[in-house]
Amino acid sequence: MNSIDVDKKPKPRGRPKKDEVYTDKPPKLVQKRLYARKYRERIRDQVKDLENERDFYKKLVEFLQSEQTRYCPSCQQPIWQPESPAVYMYPEAVQTQIRTNTPPAVSCAWQMQQQAMAQSPMWLHQNTDGERQVGEIELHCAGCRKWFHKSCLKDLKAFYGLPFMVCYQFYCKPCSSTKKEVWTAKQANFSHMLVMVLSNLTHDWRKEQSDDADFDKKFFSLEQDIIPFFEREWENLTSMPKRKKDSWHQTIQNALEKHPDLFVQRGKDDLYFKLKENDLRKIGPFLDAVRYINRRPNNTQSNQNDDGNADENEGPKTRGATKRKNAEGGSGSSKKQKQTSDYAHVYLPGRDMIEFPYNRDGYRYFFVEPDHNCPYSEEELSELSQQRQGIASVSYRLYNYPSVTLAPNDRAHQLKLTDDRMTVLGTKNLGYCAVRATHMVSKGRWYFEVSFDKQPPESHIRVGFAQELLPLQACVGYTKLSYGFRSKHGTKFHDSIGTRYFKTDYKEGDVIGCLIDIPEPACVTSEYLPHSKKDMVLILSKNNKFYEQKDDMAGYLKQLAICKGSKIEFFLNGVSCGVAFSDIYGGQYFPAVSIYQEAQVTCNFGPKVKYLPKGARPFCERLNEYAVEQTLSDILGTLEWKEHQIAEKRKAEKEKTGKARGRH
């Protein structure tokens, strides 16, 4: 700021130039006006930079939209571009690609998905003969899910343990952030230790037996086998100090009887036990029964409560009342107690287990990752966080799932998903509950299939498409936001209105195809992009960050509009059942399935679907498009955030100027 010359003669008329002031004004007010002038110039420079940024992103959009779908040369499947700006949104890298027109690195998403699905505990990363060395110390990588022999490790020279360890975290060299092998021991309780003890006892016994021995009938004595093994190998089983008293013997017995999904007891009063899992190659930290030790809710008990033990706040037990209560966003009690069933335990590629909060009670949660292209420095983000009394959500972006699957947390908590998130199973005495997929469509002709795997008596399913605000404690077709096809009587449903659609039921063993056709708009706007969620609240839950969004069902329903020319069609074993719905509401639609009772279905999003209709694309091809759209949405969200910050600064400056004029 320039210094003020108080001896300078004032000009008789006219406004002062940039560096001239009137000396008959109070010096303090003059300084404030000069500061305001400099501040306005700085704001104009920021606006100019923002306009230049818009021009660049306009070129970026044209560049991304000009990209043609590439195919893998070996399997001829659509490819995903993990290093392209469409995924990570690096403007500097994009500028280089725009100038040089260099295509980004590519990899086959379908091959990656199939490889992840095909990985099993029997496959090993490094070995001379390609087989597991059962009975030797092996480590299972939490990132790539591959097994490593102790002799194959390069960076880990000394670590303790036993074969069949289950309480540790290991990352191989490619998966580790330090590019070195990392092994961390976790605290093991008695249930974890019993898995290791019985696995080693079983392996040692099997080595001494012939091939025709009946392994299923071998049980181990608590007093003669299990406790002596604890005595010998305590230091290798746990880091806890060894107990001096024998009271832990009873604790072991209680743990063996507490987990029937892990251990089998020979008789009710017989203290002989064995592992429930007979295949020792599956014993490891990722065995389902081991993962959910001390976490699995007692679903059987909660589902089979009698009238005397029922919660007074639950209301009537009819299925319709339950669905209406959840659809209206009501909750039974004003105080919500956190339970194990509030979280879904999911493993994502390259990450440890993540506990997803379920979408429920009018709130939805979205897993996020750091946005490396955030335009703010760490100091600015820290200041923004202090102003908003929370983490600055603009510094994060929605996680991009590497394949199209059923969503880990966008489902009713009563439904069970397999590890590959393709198969969903209901539970006994369960009313209709829904699950959505991870990816949506808003235009185009898209197709997926559902295989009806199991249909116990009195169980049914509904398949179709749903928007993001469909109540999960209801069925597909329950509101205006979903369209469904029911297995019973072949009925179609929309807005709780059922109409006879197909001449017969579909049942166990059938394959139901679901096709949605939404015309391409004449002008594509941001309404067709997935929301960036950067304006949502960012929360920290179980050491992971999520966007939290509160649903506004009433406001959303007011904005619904018919999309002319759109339609939904279903197929039964490759044969068209006819157009089920035409001129549906416009919006973003997810593949959706709802389960009644103990039915089980498996979804197939491609690329190898059984009956692909002509002109349709399998949902797996949405990966590349969705990554581009999500990136464009992140760009718009970042620019909107910037504009909002500039508008707030202008508003604050006007308020300061107005107060100064009011005083003088």
XYZ file of C-alpha atoms in Angstrom:
664
model
C 0.000 0.000 0.000
C 1.350 3.456 -0.917
C 2.165 5.942 1.859
C -0.122 8.963 2.342
C 1.245 12.494 1.857
C -0.678 14.684 4.297
C 0.987 17.914 3.029
C -0.244 17.473 -0.517
C -2.843 20.060 -1.622
C -6.334 18.716 -2.220
C -7.822 18.838 -5.698
C -10.848 21.126 -6.000
C -13.101 18.670 -7.844
C -13.253 15.270 -9.492
C -12.490 11.826 -8.182
C -8.939 10.898 -7.147
C -6.841 8.758 -9.394
C -5.478 5.401 -8.411
C -2.687 6.685 -6.172
C -4.148 10.119 -5.271
C -6.156 10.889 -2.165
C -7.939 13.863 -0.594
C -6.141 15.157 2.447
C -9.294 16.683 3.879
C -10.584 13.159 4.542
C -9.616 11.365 7.742
C -6.429 9.352 7.024
C -7.934 6.221 8.576
C -10.902 6.260 6.182
C -8.575 6.902 3.231
C -6.523 3.851 4.152
C -9.677 1.735 4.320
C -10.769 2.906 0.865
C -7.343 2.198 -0.609
C -7.409 -1.253 0.950
C -10.900 -1.870 -0.461
C -9.696 -0.791 -3.923
C -6.759 -3.215 -3.778
C -9.087 -5.929 -2.553
C -11.499 -5.388 -5.468
C -8.598 -5.595 -7.916
C -7.518 -8.875 -6.371
C -11.069 -10.217 -6.690
C -11.165 -9.170 -10.372
C -7.909 -11.047 -10.958
C -9.397 -14.161 -9.375
C -12.488 -13.870 -11.565
C -10.257 -13.536 -14.625
C -8.322 -16.648 -13.585
C -11.622 -18.446 -13.121
C -12.722 -17.513 -16.651
C -9.418 -18.796 -18.041
C -9.932 -21.982 -16.058
C -13.390 -22.384 -17.584
C -11.895 -22.083 -21.083
C -9.376 -24.788 -20.258
C -12.005 -27.154 -18.857
C -14.132 -26.543 -21.937
C -11.225 -27.861 -24.012
C -10.878 -30.720 -21.561
C -14.530 -31.698 -22.032
C -14.126 -31.654 -25.811
C -10.987 -33.766 -25.510
C -12.641 -36.358 -23.270
C -15.809 -36.526 -25.357
C -13.744 -37.081 -28.500
C -12.133 -40.165 -26.961
C -13.415 -43.309 -28.624
C -14.062 -46.484 -26.661
C -10.963 -48.655 -26.893
C -10.977 -52.433 -26.685
C -8.489 -54.844 -25.218
C -6.472 -56.462 -28.053
C -6.610 -59.883 -26.383
C -10.158 -60.196 -25.051
C -11.849 -57.476 -27.147
C -13.535 -56.033 -24.058
C -13.953 -52.319 -23.247
C -10.996 -50.888 -21.401
C -10.659 -48.662 -18.373
C -8.108 -45.846 -18.282
C -6.765 -45.700 -14.717
C -4.025 -43.177 -15.528
C -6.155 -40.853 -17.630
C -7.477 -37.490 -16.387
C -10.951 -38.954 -16.655
C -10.236 -40.788 -13.427
C -7.770 -38.738 -11.432
C -8.464 -35.237 -12.803
C -4.903 -33.929 -13.111
C -5.097 -30.729 -15.215
C -1.334 -30.548 -15.818
C -1.304 -34.057 -17.212
C -4.396 -33.247 -19.240
C -2.761 -30.153 -20.699
C 0.178 -32.257 -21.843
C -2.163 -34.796 -23.414
C -4.173 -32.076 -25.140
C -1.040 -30.518 -26.625
C 0.597 -33.796 -27.684
C -2.625 -35.775 -28.246
C -0.967 -38.671 -26.413
C -3.402 -41.450 -25.493
C -3.313 -42.372 -21.794
C -2.216 -45.744 -20.472
C -4.958 -48.383 -20.549
C -5.800 -51.671 -18.905
C -8.672 -54.088 -19.331
C -11.311 -53.605 -16.647
C -12.983 -56.900 -17.457
C -9.734 -58.816 -17.084
C -9.038 -57.069 -13.774
C -12.515 -57.944 -12.539
C -12.271 -61.562 -13.621
C -8.843 -61.901 -12.042
C -10.121 -60.509 -8.757
C -13.083 -62.883 -8.829
C -10.904 -65.839 -9.726
C -8.427 -65.296 -6.911
C -8.819 -67.920 -4.237
C -6.806 -69.070 -1.245
C -5.371 -71.854 -3.431
C -3.555 -69.428 -5.724
C -0.069 -68.249 -4.759
C 1.980 -65.367 -6.091
C 5.515 -66.738 -5.817
C 6.344 -70.426 -5.662
C 8.445 -72.863 -7.640
C 5.595 -75.285 -8.261
C 2.664 -72.823 -8.102
C 1.029 -74.484 -5.088
C 0.418 -73.559 -1.493
C 2.774 -74.834 1.178
C 0.128 -75.765 3.729
C 1.663 -76.096 7.165
C 4.408 -73.520 6.523
C 4.263 -69.831 7.429
C 2.491 -67.924 4.649
C 1.234 -64.347 4.505
C -1.871 -63.074 2.729
C -1.598 -59.586 1.186
C -4.435 -57.242 2.173
C -4.115 -55.406 -1.156
C -3.865 -57.938 -3.982
C -5.150 -60.922 -1.929
C -2.199 -63.107 -2.930
C -0.361 -65.583 -0.737
C 3.380 -65.278 -0.114
C 5.732 -67.876 1.344
C 8.023 -66.816 4.128
C 10.996 -67.789 1.955
C 9.749 -65.485 -0.840
C 9.833 -62.358 1.313
C 12.707 -59.956 0.637
C 12.270 -57.114 3.131
C 10.943 -59.015 6.157
C 13.861 -60.860 7.666
C 12.598 -61.584 11.161
C 9.042 -61.848 12.404
C 7.312 -64.251 14.741
C 4.287 -66.396 14.182
C 2.857 -69.800 13.383
C 1.355 -71.374 10.292
C -2.308 -70.446 9.748
C -1.955 -66.996 11.333
C -5.134 -64.909 11.157
C -4.369 -61.755 13.195
C -2.029 -59.629 11.103
C -1.922 -57.134 8.252
C 0.503 -57.665 5.398
C 1.156 -55.658 2.235
C 3.436 -56.939 -0.489
C 5.919 -54.688 -2.266
C 3.614 -53.549 -5.140
C 0.702 -52.873 -2.769
C 2.663 -51.109 -0.036
C 2.822 -47.312 -0.040
C 6.514 -47.516 0.915
C 7.245 -50.044 -1.869
C 8.551 -52.401 0.796
C 6.924 -55.415 2.370
C 5.069 -54.439 5.540
C 3.836 -56.848 8.203
C 1.983 -55.725 11.335
C 0.779 -58.068 14.054
C -2.675 -57.431 15.513
C -3.893 -58.275 18.977
C -5.421 -61.763 18.927
C -8.171 -62.811 21.297
C -8.851 -66.401 22.333
C -11.133 -67.048 19.353
C -8.370 -66.079 16.923
C -5.838 -68.165 18.813
C -8.142 -71.197 18.785
C -8.371 -71.018 14.995
C -4.571 -71.166 14.760
C -4.291 -73.928 17.375
C -6.893 -76.223 15.815
C -5.511 -75.585 12.315
C -2.013 -76.645 13.373
C -3.308 -79.648 15.315
C -5.397 -80.728 12.332
C -2.496 -80.361 9.911
C -0.074 -82.286 12.145
C -2.584 -85.114 12.554
C -3.352 -85.319 8.827
C 0.337 -85.650 7.934
C 0.464 -88.895 9.883
C -2.678 -90.376 8.328
C -3.227 -92.212 5.081
C -5.087 -90.688 2.152
C -8.246 -92.715 2.812
C -8.594 -91.517 6.430
C -11.862 -89.869 7.419
C -10.752 -86.364 8.344
C -14.234 -85.179 9.298
C -14.408 -87.462 12.347
C -11.247 -86.220 14.063
C -11.884 -84.108 17.180
C -9.306 -82.758 19.623
C -9.519 -82.888 23.385
C -9.587 -79.606 25.251
C -7.493 -80.944 28.144
C -5.097 -83.230 26.262
C -4.521 -81.395 22.961
C -5.694 -77.780 22.884
C -4.522 -76.466 26.263
C -1.043 -78.109 26.000
C -0.580 -76.465 22.589
C -1.384 -73.106 24.183
C 1.199 -73.774 26.873
C 3.924 -74.546 24.328
C 3.262 -71.799 21.770
C 1.831 -68.921 23.806
C 4.483 -66.410 22.685
C 3.829 -67.222 19.007
C 0.054 -67.058 19.408
C -0.294 -63.628 20.988
C 1.611 -60.680 22.390
C -0.375 -60.803 25.638
C 1.579 -61.880 28.732
C 1.067 -65.487 29.688
C -1.575 -66.067 32.323
C -0.311 -67.352 35.662
C -3.639 -68.745 36.806
C -5.601 -71.479 35.053
C -8.794 -69.426 34.802
C -8.132 -68.933 31.078
C -8.939 -72.617 30.516
C -12.608 -71.853 31.092
C -12.321 -68.836 28.789
C -11.106 -71.128 26.001
C -14.032 -73.469 26.511
C -16.486 -70.566 26.401
C -14.930 -69.280 23.163
C -15.200 -72.733 21.548
C -18.881 -72.968 22.437
C -19.608 -69.351 21.513
C -18.677 -69.615 17.811
C -20.520 -72.510 16.132
C -19.647 -70.968 12.763
C -15.952 -71.618 13.529
C -15.819 -74.678 15.783
C -17.757 -77.954 15.994
C -18.328 -79.774 19.296
C -18.599 -83.569 19.222
C -21.297 -83.731 21.869
C -23.242 -81.338 24.028
C -21.288 -82.203 27.181
C -18.209 -83.570 25.401
C -15.099 -81.353 25.493
C -13.848 -82.429 22.057
C -13.726 -79.878 19.240
C -12.612 -79.403 15.645
C -12.630 -76.703 12.981
C -15.798 -76.316 10.950
C -13.728 -75.419 7.859
C -12.076 -78.620 6.610
C -10.021 -76.982 3.844
C -6.946 -75.662 5.630
C -5.953 -73.690 2.535
C -8.763 -71.249 3.302
C -7.593 -70.482 6.827
C -6.360 -66.907 6.913
C -7.308 -63.346 7.863
C -9.886 -63.158 5.040
C -11.955 -66.189 6.010
C -15.497 -64.870 6.505
C -15.990 -66.474 9.909
C -12.662 -65.029 11.111
C -13.348 -61.544 9.752
C -16.571 -61.200 11.710
C -15.366 -62.482 15.084
C -16.948 -60.213 17.732
C -18.657 -58.222 14.959
C -21.399 -60.405 13.582
C -24.849 -59.443 14.884
C -27.182 -62.085 16.240
C -29.648 -61.906 13.351
C -31.442 -65.088 14.353
C -32.296 -63.740 17.751
C -33.397 -60.356 16.449
C -35.546 -61.866 13.710
C -37.257 -64.376 15.972
C -38.330 -62.138 18.856
C -41.692 -63.109 20.238
C -44.414 -60.623 21.050
C -43.350 -60.398 24.660
C -39.834 -59.294 23.760
C -40.765 -57.031 20.865
C -39.772 -53.404 20.880
C -42.666 -51.154 21.753
C -41.471 -48.570 19.233
C -41.544 -50.937 16.272
C -45.302 -50.631 15.776
C -47.401 -53.214 13.943
C -45.614 -56.242 12.552
C -47.350 -56.208 9.167
C -45.098 -55.904 6.142
C -47.046 -52.971 4.746
C -46.747 -50.973 7.956
C -43.018 -51.544 8.103
C -42.544 -50.440 4.500
C -44.671 -47.349 4.952
C -42.769 -46.350 8.076
C -39.420 -46.610 6.312
C -40.627 -45.007 3.087
C -41.864 -41.986 5.001
C -38.456 -41.657 6.670
C -39.759 -42.321 10.174
C -37.712 -43.967 12.848
C -39.115 -45.953 15.711
C -37.205 -44.217 18.467
C -35.764 -40.770 18.910
C -32.522 -42.295 20.160
C -30.678 -44.522 17.718
C -28.326 -47.018 19.316
C -25.303 -47.997 17.241
C -25.211 -51.722 16.510
C -23.008 -54.021 14.505
C -25.679 -54.135 11.798
C -25.209 -50.381 11.236
C -22.047 -51.101 9.235
C -21.180 -53.272 6.235
C -17.688 -54.803 6.347
C -16.264 -54.653 2.821
C -12.850 -55.222 1.252
C -11.961 -52.939 -1.663
C -8.997 -53.494 -4.017
C -5.777 -52.207 -2.489
C -7.399 -51.385 0.860
C -7.966 -52.994 4.209
C -11.476 -53.791 5.410
C -13.740 -50.723 5.345
C -16.804 -50.404 7.546
C -19.483 -48.708 5.426
C -22.397 -47.070 7.286
C -25.643 -48.385 5.852
C -27.927 -45.955 4.029
C -30.894 -45.691 6.360
C -33.252 -43.359 8.244
C -33.165 -40.716 5.521
C -29.363 -40.467 5.404
C -26.997 -41.801 2.752
C -23.234 -42.229 2.929
C -20.652 -42.179 0.131
C -17.077 -43.403 0.515
C -14.528 -40.768 -0.581
C -10.839 -40.543 -1.424
C -8.474 -37.520 -1.511
C -8.868 -35.258 -4.537
C -5.290 -34.629 -5.662
C -6.396 -31.787 -7.932
C -7.910 -29.718 -5.155
C -7.148 -26.044 -6.014
C -6.453 -25.128 -2.383
C -3.203 -25.415 -0.478
C -2.968 -27.142 2.877
C -3.018 -23.794 4.689
C -6.170 -22.694 2.860
C -7.856 -26.041 3.539
C -6.983 -25.741 7.210
C -8.495 -22.249 7.285
C -11.625 -23.455 5.488
C -11.969 -26.335 7.937
C -11.783 -23.929 10.873
C -14.364 -21.620 9.316
C -16.789 -24.462 8.676
C -15.929 -26.342 11.877
C -15.289 -29.537 9.931
C -13.225 -31.098 7.170
C -13.314 -29.200 3.863
C -15.292 -31.537 1.605
C -13.878 -29.955 -1.576
C -10.550 -31.688 -0.919
C -12.138 -35.129 -1.450
C -13.965 -36.899 -4.260
C -16.260 -39.904 -4.553
C -14.527 -43.269 -4.695
C -14.570 -44.837 -8.168
C -15.482 -48.519 -7.911
C -13.277 -50.562 -10.288
C -16.186 -52.757 -11.447
C -19.972 -52.700 -11.577
C -21.322 -54.680 -8.616
C -24.055 -54.453 -6.034
C -23.376 -51.549 -3.686
C -21.767 -52.486 -0.356
C -23.888 -50.130 1.763
C -26.723 -49.041 -0.548
C -28.833 -51.960 0.628
C -31.005 -53.045 3.507
C -28.836 -54.284 6.346
C -30.781 -57.574 6.532
C -29.524 -58.657 3.096
C -26.277 -60.610 2.772
C -23.773 -60.123 -0.042
C -21.027 -62.478 -1.158
C -17.429 -61.251 -1.267
C -17.636 -60.452 -4.995
C -20.853 -58.450 -4.353
C -22.676 -60.157 -7.199
C -24.941 -62.489 -5.195
C -27.510 -61.338 -2.633
C -29.342 -63.567 -0.148
C -32.351 -62.835 2.033
C -33.026 -64.070 5.550
C -35.876 -65.923 7.207
C -39.016 -63.966 8.146
C -37.779 -61.065 6.020
C -40.119 -58.695 4.234
C -39.158 -57.116 0.937
C -35.744 -55.405 1.125
C -33.845 -53.779 -1.739
C -30.277 -53.352 -2.960
C -28.944 -51.099 -5.715
C -25.867 -51.361 -7.944
C -22.812 -49.106 -7.774
C -23.301 -47.382 -11.154
C -26.255 -45.577 -12.693
C -27.404 -44.486 -16.158
C -29.337 -41.418 -17.273
C -29.353 -41.963 -21.038
C -28.714 -44.770 -23.509
C -29.776 -48.407 -23.905
C -28.449 -50.597 -21.072
C -28.929 -54.200 -20.009
C -28.157 -56.549 -17.118
C -29.279 -60.035 -16.070
C -30.400 -61.660 -12.831
C -30.138 -65.416 -12.224
C -32.738 -66.796 -9.803
C -30.498 -69.156 -7.802
C -32.677 -70.298 -4.893
C -36.391 -70.023 -4.222
C -37.404 -71.581 -0.895
C -41.155 -71.868 -0.241
C -43.005 -68.544 0.076
C -40.030 -66.552 -1.213
C -40.147 -64.110 -4.133
C -38.031 -61.456 -5.833
C -38.497 -58.277 -7.826
C -35.990 -56.978 -10.351
C -35.840 -53.713 -12.251
C -34.509 -50.173 -12.005
C -34.637 -47.589 -9.227
C -33.467 -44.059 -8.596
C -31.254 -43.244 -5.626
C -34.057 -42.306 -3.217
C -35.938 -45.607 -3.393
C -36.567 -46.761 0.228
C -34.364 -49.778 0.883
C -36.795 -51.303 3.385
C -39.323 -51.736 0.583
C -39.575 -53.432 -2.793
C -38.658 -52.327 -6.298
C -41.779 -50.656 -7.685
C -42.991 -49.382 -4.313
C -42.711 -45.654 -5.139
C -42.628 -43.430 -8.222
C -38.843 -43.769 -8.248
C -38.669 -47.434 -9.269
C -40.038 -49.945 -11.767
C -40.114 -53.665 -10.946
C -41.015 -57.118 -12.291
C -42.226 -59.617 -9.652
C -41.613 -63.360 -9.803
C -45.077 -64.152 -8.431
C -47.768 -64.075 -11.143
C -45.399 -62.180 -13.479
C -46.719 -58.831 -12.231
C -45.102 -55.464 -12.962
C -45.103 -52.743 -10.302
C -44.741 -48.975 -10.231
C -45.810 -46.644 -7.434
C -47.258 -49.666 -5.543
C -49.645 -50.396 -8.406
C -49.407 -53.932 -9.763
C -50.505 -54.856 -13.276
C -50.571 -58.243 -14.988
C -47.584 -58.197 -17.317
C -46.413 -61.728 -18.159
C -48.542 -64.835 -18.520
C -46.712 -66.933 -15.925
C -44.365 -66.780 -12.943
C -40.621 -66.932 -13.215
C -38.886 -69.238 -10.779
C -35.635 -70.813 -9.608
C -33.222 -71.461 -12.479
C -34.594 -68.711 -14.731
C -32.548 -65.796 -16.074
C -34.340 -62.442 -16.072
C -33.008 -59.744 -18.376
C -33.609 -56.069 -17.594
C -33.363 -53.422 -20.321
C -33.732 -49.670 -19.909
C -33.813 -47.355 -22.918
C -33.581 -43.593 -22.336
C -33.270 -41.405 -25.468
C -30.160 -39.298 -25.897
C -30.988 -35.648 -25.131
C -30.534 -32.960 -27.756
C -28.350 -31.006 -25.343
C -26.435 -32.732 -22.570
C -26.387 -30.680 -19.358
C -25.027 -31.262 -15.890
C -28.343 -32.899 -14.935
C -27.152 -36.039 -16.714
C -23.913 -36.186 -14.709
C -23.563 -37.937 -11.354
C -23.484 -35.473 -8.495
C -20.022 -34.664 -7.164
C -21.345 -34.374 -3.560
C -18.631 -31.790 -2.831
C -21.205 -29.589 -1.125
C -22.164 -32.352 1.307
C -21.026 -32.766 4.887
C -17.815 -34.785 5.235
C -17.733 -37.094 8.256
C -15.147 -39.418 9.769
C -16.443 -42.906 10.565
C -14.327 -45.883 11.646
C -11.109 -44.187 10.421
C -12.608 -43.593 6.953
C -14.229 -40.516 5.430
C -17.709 -40.377 3.908
C -19.996 -37.759 2.431
C -23.244 -37.619 4.393
C -26.414 -36.578 2.570
C -29.888 -36.098 4.010
C -32.669 -37.105 1.650
C -35.314 -34.599 0.586
C -37.967 -36.932 -0.771
C -40.730 -34.314 -1.024
C -38.571 -31.852 -2.946
C -37.244 -34.583 -5.217
C -40.727 -35.819 -6.137
C -41.793 -32.297 -7.123
C -39.029 -32.173 -9.744
C -39.994 -35.422 -11.492
C -40.816 -35.075 -15.179
C -41.767 -37.596 -17.852
C -39.041 -38.549 -20.329
C -40.739 -39.037 -23.681
C -39.646 -42.077 -25.676
C -38.105 -43.910 -22.720
C -39.029 -47.494 -21.877
C -38.212 -50.508 -19.692
C -38.423 -54.053 -21.011
C -37.890 -57.423 -19.332
C -36.747 -60.752 -20.769
C -37.239 -64.295 -19.484
C -34.520 -66.715 -20.605
C -33.806 -64.565 -23.642
C -37.449 -64.153 -24.711
C -38.928 -60.666 -24.535
C -41.896 -60.251 -22.208
C -42.866 -57.042 -23.998
C -42.425 -53.397 -23.051
C -43.328 -53.125 -19.382
C -43.156 -49.347 -18.915
C -42.976 -46.489 -21.401
C -42.451 -42.760 -20.922
C -40.891 -43.260 -17.504
C -39.783 -40.457 -15.213
C -36.462 -38.912 -16.140
C -33.545 -39.295 -13.771
C -30.590 -41.472 -12.878
C -31.458 -45.174 -12.661
C -29.573 -47.972 -10.906
C -30.070 -51.720 -11.409
C -32.059 -52.857 -8.381
C -33.209 -56.121 -6.816
C -35.519 -56.731 -3.869
C -35.702 -60.000 -1.917
C -38.594 -61.519 0.032
C -37.778 -64.233 2.599
C -34.739 -66.445 1.848
C -34.519 -66.081 -1.929
C -31.088 -65.796 -3.561
C -30.134 -64.171 -6.863
C -26.916 -63.443 -8.760
C -26.524 -60.345 -10.918
C -24.553 -60.326 -14.161
C -23.507 -56.887 -15.373
C -21.394 -58.238 -18.225
C -19.500 -58.428 -20.375
C -20.501 -62.093 -20.866
C -24.266 -61.944 -20.473
C -26.349 -64.828 -21.805
C -28.981 -62.960 -23.812
C -27.866 -59.493 -24.895
C -30.637 -57.701 -26.876
C -29.755 -56.063 -30.149
C -28.426 -52.546 -29.763
C -28.067 -52.811 -25.982
C -24.878 -52.469 -23.965
C -24.052 -54.416 -20.798
C -23.727 -52.351 -17.652
C -20.015 -53.139 -17.331
C -19.352 -50.752 -20.225
C -20.488 -47.894 -17.992
C -17.129 -47.953 -16.181
C -15.195 -45.724 -18.573
C -18.112 -43.402 -19.276
C -18.938 -43.116 -15.600
C -15.323 -42.226 -14.751
C -15.389 -39.415 -17.335
C -18.765 -38.145 -16.138
C -17.723 -38.267 -12.499
C -14.568 -36.316 -13.306
C -16.526 -33.648 -15.166
C -18.891 -33.472 -12.215
C -15.916 -33.034 -9.868
C -14.640 -30.210 -12.070
C -18.000 -28.455 -11.966
C -18.257 -29.038 -8.230
C -14.819 -27.503 -7.672
C -15.654 -24.469 -9.828
C -18.972 -23.987 -8.035
C -17.118 -24.128 -4.741
C -14.694 -21.471 -5.992
C -17.530 -19.241 -7.191
C -19.235 -19.635 -3.839
C -16.076 -18.562 -2.029
C -15.682 -15.498 -4.289
C -19.339 -14.588 -3.761
C -18.893 -14.808 -0.002
C -15.848 -12.531 -0.165
C -17.759 -9.987 -2.276
C -20.655 -10.061 0.147
C -18.346 -9.542 3.109
C -16.633 -6.646 1.316
C -19.968 -4.960 0.573
C -20.980 -5.270 4.202
C -17.707 -3.682 5.342
C -18.046 -0.832 2.827
C -21.657 -0.224 3.821
C -20.795 -0.025 7.502
C -17.935 2.404 6.785
C -20.217 4.707 4.774
C -22.849 4.567 7.481
C -20.403 5.798 10.111
C -19.222 8.724 7.944
